[in-house]
Each structure stands twice: as C-alpha cells, then as structure tokens.
CSV table of C-alpha atoms and ligand atoms in Angstrom, one decimal:
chain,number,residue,atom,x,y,z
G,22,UNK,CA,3.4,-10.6,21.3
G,23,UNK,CA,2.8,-11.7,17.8
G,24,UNK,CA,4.6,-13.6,15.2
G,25,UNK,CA,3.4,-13.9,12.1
G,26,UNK,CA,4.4,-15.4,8.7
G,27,UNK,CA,2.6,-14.2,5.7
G,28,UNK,CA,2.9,-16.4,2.6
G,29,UNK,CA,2.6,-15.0,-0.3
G,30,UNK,CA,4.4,-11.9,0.8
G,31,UNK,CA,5.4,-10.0,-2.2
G,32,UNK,CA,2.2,-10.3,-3.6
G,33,UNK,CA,-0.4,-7.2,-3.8
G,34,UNK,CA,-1.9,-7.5,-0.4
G,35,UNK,CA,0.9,-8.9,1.3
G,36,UNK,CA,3.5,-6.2,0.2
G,37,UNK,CA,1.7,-4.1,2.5
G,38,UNK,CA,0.1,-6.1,4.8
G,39,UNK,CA,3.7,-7.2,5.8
G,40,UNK,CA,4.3,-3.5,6.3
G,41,UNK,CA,1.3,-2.8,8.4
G,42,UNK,CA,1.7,-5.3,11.1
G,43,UNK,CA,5.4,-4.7,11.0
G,44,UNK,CA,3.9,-1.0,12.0
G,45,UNK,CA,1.2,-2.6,14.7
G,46,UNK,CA,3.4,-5.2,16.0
G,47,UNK,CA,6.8,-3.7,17.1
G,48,UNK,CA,7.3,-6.7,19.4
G,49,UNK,CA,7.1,-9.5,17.0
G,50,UNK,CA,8.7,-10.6,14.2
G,51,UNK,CA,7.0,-10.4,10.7
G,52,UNK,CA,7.9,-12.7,8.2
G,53,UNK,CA,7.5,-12.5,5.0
G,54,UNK,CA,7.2,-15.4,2.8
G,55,UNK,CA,8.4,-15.5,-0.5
G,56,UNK,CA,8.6,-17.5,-3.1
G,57,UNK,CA,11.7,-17.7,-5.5
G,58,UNK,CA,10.5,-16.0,-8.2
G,59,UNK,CA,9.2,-12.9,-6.5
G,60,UNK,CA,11.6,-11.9,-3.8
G,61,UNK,CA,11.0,-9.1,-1.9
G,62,UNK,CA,12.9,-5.8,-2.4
G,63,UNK,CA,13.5,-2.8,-1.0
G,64,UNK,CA,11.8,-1.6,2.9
G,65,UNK,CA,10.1,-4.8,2.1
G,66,UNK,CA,13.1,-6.6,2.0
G,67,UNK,CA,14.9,-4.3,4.7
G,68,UNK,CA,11.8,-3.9,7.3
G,69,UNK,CA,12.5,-7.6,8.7
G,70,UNK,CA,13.1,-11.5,8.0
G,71,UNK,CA,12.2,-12.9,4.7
G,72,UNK,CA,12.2,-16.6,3.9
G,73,UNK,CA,11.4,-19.2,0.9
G,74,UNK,CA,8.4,-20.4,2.1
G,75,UNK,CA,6.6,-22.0,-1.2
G,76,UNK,CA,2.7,-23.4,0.3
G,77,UNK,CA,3.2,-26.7,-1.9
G,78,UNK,CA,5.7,-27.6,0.3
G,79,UNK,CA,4.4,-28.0,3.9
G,80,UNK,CA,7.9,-28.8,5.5
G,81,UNK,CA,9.1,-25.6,4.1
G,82,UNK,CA,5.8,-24.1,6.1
G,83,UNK,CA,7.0,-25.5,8.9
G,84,UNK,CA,10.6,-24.9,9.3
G,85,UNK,CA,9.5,-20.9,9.5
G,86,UNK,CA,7.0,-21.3,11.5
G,87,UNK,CA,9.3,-23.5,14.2
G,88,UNK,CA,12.5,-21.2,13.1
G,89,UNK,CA,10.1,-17.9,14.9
G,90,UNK,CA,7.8,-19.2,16.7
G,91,UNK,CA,4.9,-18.5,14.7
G,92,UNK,CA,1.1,-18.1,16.3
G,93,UNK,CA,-0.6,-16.7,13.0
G,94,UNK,CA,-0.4,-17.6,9.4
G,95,UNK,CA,-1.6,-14.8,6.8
G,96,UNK,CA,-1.8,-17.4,4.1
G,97,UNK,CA,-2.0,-15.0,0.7
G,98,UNK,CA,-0.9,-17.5,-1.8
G,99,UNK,CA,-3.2,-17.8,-4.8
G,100,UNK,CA,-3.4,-17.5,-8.7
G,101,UNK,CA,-5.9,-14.8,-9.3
G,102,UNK,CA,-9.0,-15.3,-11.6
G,103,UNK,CA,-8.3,-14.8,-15.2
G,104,UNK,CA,-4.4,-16.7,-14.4
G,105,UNK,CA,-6.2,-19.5,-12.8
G,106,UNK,CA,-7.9,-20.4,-16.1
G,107,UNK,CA,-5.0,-20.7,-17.9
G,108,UNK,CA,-3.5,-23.1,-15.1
G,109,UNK,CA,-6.2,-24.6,-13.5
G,110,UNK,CA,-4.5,-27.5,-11.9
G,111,UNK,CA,-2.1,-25.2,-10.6
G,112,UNK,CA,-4.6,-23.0,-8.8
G,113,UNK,CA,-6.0,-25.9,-7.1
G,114,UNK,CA,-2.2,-26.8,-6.1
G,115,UNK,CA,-1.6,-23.7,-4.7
G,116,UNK,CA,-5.2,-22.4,-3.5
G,117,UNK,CA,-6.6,-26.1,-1.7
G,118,UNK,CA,-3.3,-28.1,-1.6
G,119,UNK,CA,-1.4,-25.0,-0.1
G,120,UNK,CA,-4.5,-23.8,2.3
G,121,UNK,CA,-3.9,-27.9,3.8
G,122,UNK,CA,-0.2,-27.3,4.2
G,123,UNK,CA,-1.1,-24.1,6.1
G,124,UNK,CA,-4.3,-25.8,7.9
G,125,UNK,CA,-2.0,-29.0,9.3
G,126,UNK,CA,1.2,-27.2,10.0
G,127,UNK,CA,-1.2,-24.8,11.7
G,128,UNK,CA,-3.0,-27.6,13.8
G,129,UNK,CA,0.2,-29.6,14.6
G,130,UNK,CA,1.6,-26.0,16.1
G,131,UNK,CA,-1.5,-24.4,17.4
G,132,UNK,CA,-1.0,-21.5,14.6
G,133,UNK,CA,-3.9,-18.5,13.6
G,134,UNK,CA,-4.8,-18.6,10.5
G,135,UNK,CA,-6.1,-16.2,7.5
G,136,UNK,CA,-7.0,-17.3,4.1
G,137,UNK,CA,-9.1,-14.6,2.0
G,138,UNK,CA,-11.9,-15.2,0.3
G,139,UNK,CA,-13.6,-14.0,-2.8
G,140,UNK,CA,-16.4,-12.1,-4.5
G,141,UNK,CA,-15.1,-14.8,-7.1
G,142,UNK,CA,-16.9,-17.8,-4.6
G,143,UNK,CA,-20.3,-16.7,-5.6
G,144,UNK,CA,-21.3,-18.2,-8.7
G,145,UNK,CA,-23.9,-17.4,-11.6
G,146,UNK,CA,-26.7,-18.6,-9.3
G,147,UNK,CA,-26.1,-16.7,-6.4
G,148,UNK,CA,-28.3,-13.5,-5.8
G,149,UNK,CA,-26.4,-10.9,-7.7
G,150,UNK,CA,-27.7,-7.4,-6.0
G,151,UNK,CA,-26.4,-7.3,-2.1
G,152,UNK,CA,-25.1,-10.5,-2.3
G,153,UNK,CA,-26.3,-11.9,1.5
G,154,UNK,CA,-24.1,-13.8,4.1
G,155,UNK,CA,-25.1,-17.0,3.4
G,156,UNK,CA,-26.0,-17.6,0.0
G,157,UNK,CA,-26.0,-19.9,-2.7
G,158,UNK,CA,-21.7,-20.5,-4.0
G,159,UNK,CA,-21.6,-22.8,-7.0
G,160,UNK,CA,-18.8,-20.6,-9.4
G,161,UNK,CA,-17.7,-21.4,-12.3
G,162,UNK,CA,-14.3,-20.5,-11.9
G,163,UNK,CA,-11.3,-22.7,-10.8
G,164,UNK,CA,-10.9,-19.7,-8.8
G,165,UNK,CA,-14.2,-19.6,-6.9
G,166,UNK,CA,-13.4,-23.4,-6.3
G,167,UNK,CA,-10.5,-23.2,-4.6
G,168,UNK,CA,-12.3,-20.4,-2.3
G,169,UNK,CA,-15.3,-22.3,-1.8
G,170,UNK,CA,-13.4,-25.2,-0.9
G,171,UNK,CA,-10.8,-23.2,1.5
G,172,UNK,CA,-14.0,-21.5,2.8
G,173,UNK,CA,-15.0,-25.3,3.8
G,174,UNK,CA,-11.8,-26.6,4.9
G,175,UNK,CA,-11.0,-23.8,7.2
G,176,UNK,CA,-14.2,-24.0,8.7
G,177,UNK,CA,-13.8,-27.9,9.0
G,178,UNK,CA,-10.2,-27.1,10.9
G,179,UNK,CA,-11.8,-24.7,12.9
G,180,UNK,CA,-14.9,-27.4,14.2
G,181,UNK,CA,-12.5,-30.5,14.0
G,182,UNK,CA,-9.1,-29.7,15.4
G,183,UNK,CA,-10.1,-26.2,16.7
G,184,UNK,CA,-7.8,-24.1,14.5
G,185,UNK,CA,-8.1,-20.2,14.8
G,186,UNK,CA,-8.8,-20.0,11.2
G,187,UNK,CA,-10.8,-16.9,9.7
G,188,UNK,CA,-11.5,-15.0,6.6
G,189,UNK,CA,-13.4,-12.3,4.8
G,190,UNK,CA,-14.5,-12.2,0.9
G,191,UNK,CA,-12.4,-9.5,-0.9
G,192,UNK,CA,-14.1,-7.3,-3.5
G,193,UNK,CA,-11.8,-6.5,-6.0
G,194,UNK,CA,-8.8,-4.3,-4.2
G,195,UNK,CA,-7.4,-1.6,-5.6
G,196,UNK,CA,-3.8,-0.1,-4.5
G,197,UNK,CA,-0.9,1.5,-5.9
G,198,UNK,CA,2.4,0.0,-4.7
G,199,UNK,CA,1.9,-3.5,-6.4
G,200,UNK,CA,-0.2,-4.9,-9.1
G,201,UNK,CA,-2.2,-7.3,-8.9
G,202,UNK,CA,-1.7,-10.4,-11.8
G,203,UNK,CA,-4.1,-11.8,-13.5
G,204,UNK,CA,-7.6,-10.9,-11.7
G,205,UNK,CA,-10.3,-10.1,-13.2
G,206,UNK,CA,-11.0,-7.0,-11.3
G,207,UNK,CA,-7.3,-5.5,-11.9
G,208,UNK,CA,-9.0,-2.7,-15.1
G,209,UNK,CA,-10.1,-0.6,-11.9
G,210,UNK,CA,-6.3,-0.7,-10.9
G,211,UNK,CA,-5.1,-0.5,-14.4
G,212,UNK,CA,-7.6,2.7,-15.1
G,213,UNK,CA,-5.6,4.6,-12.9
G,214,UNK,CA,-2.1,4.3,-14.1
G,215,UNK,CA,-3.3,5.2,-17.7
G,216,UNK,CA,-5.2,8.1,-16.5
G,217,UNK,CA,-2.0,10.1,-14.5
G,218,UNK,CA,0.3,8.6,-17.7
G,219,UNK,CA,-2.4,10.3,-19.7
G,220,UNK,CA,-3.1,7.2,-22.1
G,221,UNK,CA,-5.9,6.1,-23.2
G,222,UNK,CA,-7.5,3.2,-21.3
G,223,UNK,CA,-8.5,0.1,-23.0
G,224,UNK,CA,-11.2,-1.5,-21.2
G,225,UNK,CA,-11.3,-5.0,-20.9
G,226,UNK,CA,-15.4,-5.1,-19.9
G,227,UNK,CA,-18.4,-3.6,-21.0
G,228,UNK,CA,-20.4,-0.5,-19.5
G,229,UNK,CA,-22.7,-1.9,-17.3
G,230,UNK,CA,-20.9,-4.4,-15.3
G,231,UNK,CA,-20.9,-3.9,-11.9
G,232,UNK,CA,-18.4,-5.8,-9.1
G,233,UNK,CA,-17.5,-4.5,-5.4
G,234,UNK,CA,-14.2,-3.1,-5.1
G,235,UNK,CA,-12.4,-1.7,-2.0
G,236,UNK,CA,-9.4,0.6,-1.5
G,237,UNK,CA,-5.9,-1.4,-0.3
G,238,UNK,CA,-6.1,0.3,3.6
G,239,UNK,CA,-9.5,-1.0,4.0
G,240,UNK,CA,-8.7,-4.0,3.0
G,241,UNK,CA,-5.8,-4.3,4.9
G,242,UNK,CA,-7.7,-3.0,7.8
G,243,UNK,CA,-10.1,-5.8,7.5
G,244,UNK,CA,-7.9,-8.5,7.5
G,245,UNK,CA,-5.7,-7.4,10.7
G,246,UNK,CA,-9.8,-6.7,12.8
G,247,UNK,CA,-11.2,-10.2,11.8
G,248,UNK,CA,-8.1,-11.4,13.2
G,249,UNK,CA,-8.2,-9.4,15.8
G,250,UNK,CA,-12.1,-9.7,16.7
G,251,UNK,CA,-13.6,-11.3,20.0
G,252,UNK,CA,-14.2,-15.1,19.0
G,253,UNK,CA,-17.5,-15.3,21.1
G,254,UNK,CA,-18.6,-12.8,19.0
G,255,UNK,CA,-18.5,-14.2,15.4
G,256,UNK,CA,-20.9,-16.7,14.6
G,257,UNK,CA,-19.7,-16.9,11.4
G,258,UNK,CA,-16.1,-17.6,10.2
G,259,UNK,CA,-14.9,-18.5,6.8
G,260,UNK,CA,-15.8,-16.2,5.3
G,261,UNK,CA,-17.3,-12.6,6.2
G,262,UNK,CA,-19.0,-10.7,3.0
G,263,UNK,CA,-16.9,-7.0,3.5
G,264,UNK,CA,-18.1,-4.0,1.3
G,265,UNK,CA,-17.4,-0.8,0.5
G,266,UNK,CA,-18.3,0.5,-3.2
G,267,UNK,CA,-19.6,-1.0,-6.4
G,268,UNK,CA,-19.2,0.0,-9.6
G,269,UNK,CA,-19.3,-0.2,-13.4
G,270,UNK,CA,-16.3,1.7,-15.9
G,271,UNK,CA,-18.4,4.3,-16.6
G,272,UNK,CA,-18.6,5.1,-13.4
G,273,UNK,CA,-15.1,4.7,-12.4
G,274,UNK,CA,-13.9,6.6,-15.7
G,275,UNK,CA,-16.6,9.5,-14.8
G,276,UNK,CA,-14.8,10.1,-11.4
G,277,UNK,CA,-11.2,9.9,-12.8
G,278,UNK,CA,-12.7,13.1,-15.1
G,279,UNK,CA,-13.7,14.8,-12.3
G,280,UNK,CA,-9.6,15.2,-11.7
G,281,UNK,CA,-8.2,14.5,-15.2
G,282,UNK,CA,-10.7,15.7,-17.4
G,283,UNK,CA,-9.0,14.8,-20.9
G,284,UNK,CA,-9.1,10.9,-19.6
G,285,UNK,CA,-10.5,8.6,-22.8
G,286,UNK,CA,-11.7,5.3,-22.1
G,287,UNK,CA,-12.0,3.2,-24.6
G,288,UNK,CA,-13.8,-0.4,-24.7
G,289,UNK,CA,-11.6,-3.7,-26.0
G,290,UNK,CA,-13.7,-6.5,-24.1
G,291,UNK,CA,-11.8,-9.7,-22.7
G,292,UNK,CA,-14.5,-12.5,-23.2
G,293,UNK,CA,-12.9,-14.4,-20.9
G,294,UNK,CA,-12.9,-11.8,-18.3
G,295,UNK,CA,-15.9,-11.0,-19.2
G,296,UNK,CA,-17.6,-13.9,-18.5
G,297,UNK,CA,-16.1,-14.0,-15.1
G,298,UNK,CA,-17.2,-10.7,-14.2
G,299,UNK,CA,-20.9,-11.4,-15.1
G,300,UNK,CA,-21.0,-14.4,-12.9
G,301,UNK,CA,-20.4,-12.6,-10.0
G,302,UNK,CA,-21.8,-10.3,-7.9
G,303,UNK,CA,-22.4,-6.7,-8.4
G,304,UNK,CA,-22.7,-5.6,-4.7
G,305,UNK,CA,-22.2,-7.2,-1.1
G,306,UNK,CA,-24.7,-7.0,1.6
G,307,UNK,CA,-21.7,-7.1,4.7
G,308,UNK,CA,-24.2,-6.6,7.7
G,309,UNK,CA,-22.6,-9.8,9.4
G,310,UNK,CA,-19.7,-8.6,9.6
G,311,UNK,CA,-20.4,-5.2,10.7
G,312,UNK,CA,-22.4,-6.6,13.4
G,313,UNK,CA,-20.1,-9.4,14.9
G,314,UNK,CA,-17.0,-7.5,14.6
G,315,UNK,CA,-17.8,-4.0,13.8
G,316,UNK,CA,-16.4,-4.1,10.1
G,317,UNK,CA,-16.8,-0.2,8.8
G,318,UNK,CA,-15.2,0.9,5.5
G,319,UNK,CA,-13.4,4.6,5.4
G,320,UNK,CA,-13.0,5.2,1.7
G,321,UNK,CA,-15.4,5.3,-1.0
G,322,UNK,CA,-14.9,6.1,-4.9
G,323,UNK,CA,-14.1,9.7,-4.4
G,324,UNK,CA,-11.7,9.4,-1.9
G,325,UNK,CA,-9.7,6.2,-3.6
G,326,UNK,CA,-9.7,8.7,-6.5
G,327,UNK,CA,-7.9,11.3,-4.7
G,328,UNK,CA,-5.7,8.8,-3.2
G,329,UNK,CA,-4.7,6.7,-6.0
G,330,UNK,CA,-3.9,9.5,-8.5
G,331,UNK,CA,-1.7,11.9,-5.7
G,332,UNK,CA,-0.1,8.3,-4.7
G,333,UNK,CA,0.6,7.5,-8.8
G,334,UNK,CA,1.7,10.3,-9.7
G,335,UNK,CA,4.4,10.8,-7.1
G,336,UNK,CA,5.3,6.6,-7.5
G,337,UNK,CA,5.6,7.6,-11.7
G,338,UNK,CA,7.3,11.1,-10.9
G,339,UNK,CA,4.4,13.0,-12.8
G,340,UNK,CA,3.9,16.0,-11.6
G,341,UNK,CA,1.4,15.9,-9.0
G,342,UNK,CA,-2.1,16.9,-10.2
G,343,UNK,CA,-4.0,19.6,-8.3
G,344,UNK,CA,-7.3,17.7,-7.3
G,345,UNK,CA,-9.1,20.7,-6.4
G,346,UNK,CA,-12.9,19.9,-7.9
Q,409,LIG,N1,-9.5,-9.7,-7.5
Q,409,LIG,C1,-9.8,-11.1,-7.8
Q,409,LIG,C2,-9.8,-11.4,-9.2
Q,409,LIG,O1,-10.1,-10.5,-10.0
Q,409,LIG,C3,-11.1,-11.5,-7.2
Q,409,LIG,O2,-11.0,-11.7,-5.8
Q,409,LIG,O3,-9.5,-12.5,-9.6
C-alpha cells in the first residue's frame, strides 16, 4: 500500500501526478497538498483528501504526513525560472528551506522522497550538446541553485540518515491541463494554445535556441519509475538526466504547420529569458538512467503535436482539427 502526499499539488506536474497515482494506487490514499492560494478544484478536488500543506512550514508537513500515514513525499514546490528572478530569496525559501522541511520530516518518519530536478542546474559551463550524467553544474540562476543544492542535500539525506530520496532532471514539460508560471521553457506550452486559438504567437526567444523538452505522460511516467526502480540498481540518485526531444521555435512552429498551416510566429525576445535559455543545455545524454532503471520515452515532437492540439482544442471547445497530414 502506498500513501503519498504531494506538495505542491495544484501546480503543473502535480495536478496530474495526483491523478495518476490516484489511478495506480487504489489502495492508498493520495494527498494533495495545497497551498492557500491555489486550491485544488474540480476531480482534483473530488478524487481524494486535500490539505494546506505550505513547505515553509515543516509542522504543517508533518501533521499530514502523521494524519495518513505517509511513506512517500512527491515534494513539487518551486518558483520556476524566470519567477525565481524576480524573488530570489523566495525561491531559496521555498526550493532549499522547503526540500529540508521535506528531508527532516521525511527522516524523523522514515518517508520516500521525490524532489525534481532541472535542465536549469546546468550552468553556462557545462557541456551544452548531450549534456552527460555527471557534469560540470555551476548555473547562474537562483533556480539552478536551489536544484543544485536539493540535488546535494537529498543525496546527503540519502548517505547520512538513509532517506529514500530520488530525482530526475526535467526538460522543459509540456501539457495541457495546467500552465506552468513563470519558466523559461513555458513558449513551447504557450505555442500551442495560440496555434488552435488561431493567434499569432509572440515568441519570447530567438531561432536557434535549443532546450530538451518532454511531453506531461512521460514525465509523469518518469517520476512514478525512479520511484518505483530497484534501489540496488541505481548507482546514481539525485538526479537522473531523462530525455526525450530537443528543439528550437522554428522547429516547434514548423510541426504545428504541419496541422495548422496558417500558424504565424512571430519573434518578441525576453532578454531575461533569454539569457536563461542560453545557459543551458540544448540536449540531454540520459543513458544512466535508461540503464539503471530502464527510463524509455514514448512521445516525440510529432506525436505531442497531435496530442496537444486534439487535447486544446476540445479543453477551449474549438472545433477539433482533423490532423490527417
Ligand atoms: N521548466 C523550467 C523552467 O523553465 C525548467 O525546469 O523554469
């Protein structure tokens, strides 16, 4: 049996990771976290308990965990990129003070946990073309600091105190049912809604720059294997490179007219955003993981395409496009 509390619930992975291990584990309860200002709605809401849980405050963590009897932790709390610049002190709050919370409550109760990662702990120094396992990480970004450091300190639980803790580095995910805030990746979620809208997209970075991105079920899929994997298998830990396309606008915008071939693109750079994006890598090299816990990807560009616009279009009650090439 399983009983898990995801923090950070409501957010763009945990909306539907809640859902998904709802789905896997009848048996158990699933929790989902919240904080005030983003309750959860709807079959979110309605699909099991839901509970304050905000990661500054650690007793809060562990009233829930007590309260069900947690074993695992999906700890999602985080500013993303871009929003982390703007509030720097509150990313390290929420990304390193939060991740101890979760790490302590977690060793004083003998909880599981999972704490993402980032393509956004590699830093302008770090090989940028298949990125390897182990590799230089010195970002730039509050954001990348945060991950570096929870990359440390969950590794440091895991040796010290033997906590279950484990990760992978997300690309930049891509999904329909809720937006992500603030990342620097979110134009390759953004491209979509203005193609089935039929706007024109405004694209916050130029031609050219390349980042790994990954569709919502592999990612989701991901996070539920690592945690699922055989632990005398992984050498490493926190936190597994996982890949499963790279590309630039161009390239995305080319696919979308493939299906929507009046789509227009247009380019109104974000230096900030920018800047980010050119620190980091273009492409993953993910052979660790695929070897110590058989990490595969199902869905490349065309098929997110496919998915994302039929998935949009009946979410924005367009009519559905025929996607017939
Ligand atoms: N999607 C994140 C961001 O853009 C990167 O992990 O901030």
């Amino acid at each position: 049996m399983k009983n898990i509390l995801v923090i950070g619930g409501t957010g763009q992975i945990g909306s539907e990771l809640i859902m998904k291990l709802r789905a896997l584990y009848p048996q158990g309860t699933v929790v989902c976290g919240y904080i005030p200002a983003a309750p959860p709605k709807g079959i979110l809401l309605e699909s099991g308990p839901a509970e304050v849980v905000d990661i500054t405050d650690p007793q809060q963590i562990a009233a829930v965990v007590d309260k069900y009897k947690i074993d695992t932790i999906y700890n999602l709390a985080a500013l993303l990129s871009a929003v982390a610049e703007a509030k720097p002190q509150l990313a390290w709050a929420i990304g390193v003070g939060g991740l101890y919370n979760t790490l302590e409550v977690a060793r004083e109760k003998g909880c599981a946990v999972f704490t993402p990662s980032s393509i956004g702990s590699f830093g302008p120094s770090t090989p940028h073309v298949k990125t390897p396992q182990d590799t230089i990480q010195r970002p730039e970004t509050i954001y990348g600091v945060t991950k570096v450091s929870g990359e440390l300190l969950s590794d440091y639980y895991a040796k010290r105190f033997g906590v279950d803790t484990r990760s992978v580095r997300f690309p930049g995910l891509i999904s329909y049912t809720t937006l992500p805030g603030g990342g620097t990746t979110d134009y390759a979620v953004d491209i979509y809604y203005s193609a089935v809208k039929n706007e024109t997209f405004k694209c916050p970075l130029k031609p050219g720059t390349f980042m790994d991105m990954m569709y919502m079920p592999d990612a989701l899929r991901a996070a539920v294997e690592i945690m699922e994997a055989d632990p005398t298998k992984l050498v490493h830990r926190n936190s597994f490179n996982i890949a499963s396309m790279s590309f630039d606008p161009e390239i995305i915008a080319a696919k979308i007219r493939e299906y929507i071939p009046g789509f227009k693109m247009e380019y109104e750079l974000d230096p900030l955003r920018q800047a980010i994006a050119d620190s980091w890598p273009d492409s993953l090299d993910d052979t660790c993981a695929r070897e110590e816990w058989g990490w595969r990807p199902e869905f490349d560009l065309d098929a997110m395409t496919r998915d994302m616009i039929t998935n949009l279009c009946e979410k924005l009650q367009i009519p559905v496009l025929k996607l017939e090439k």
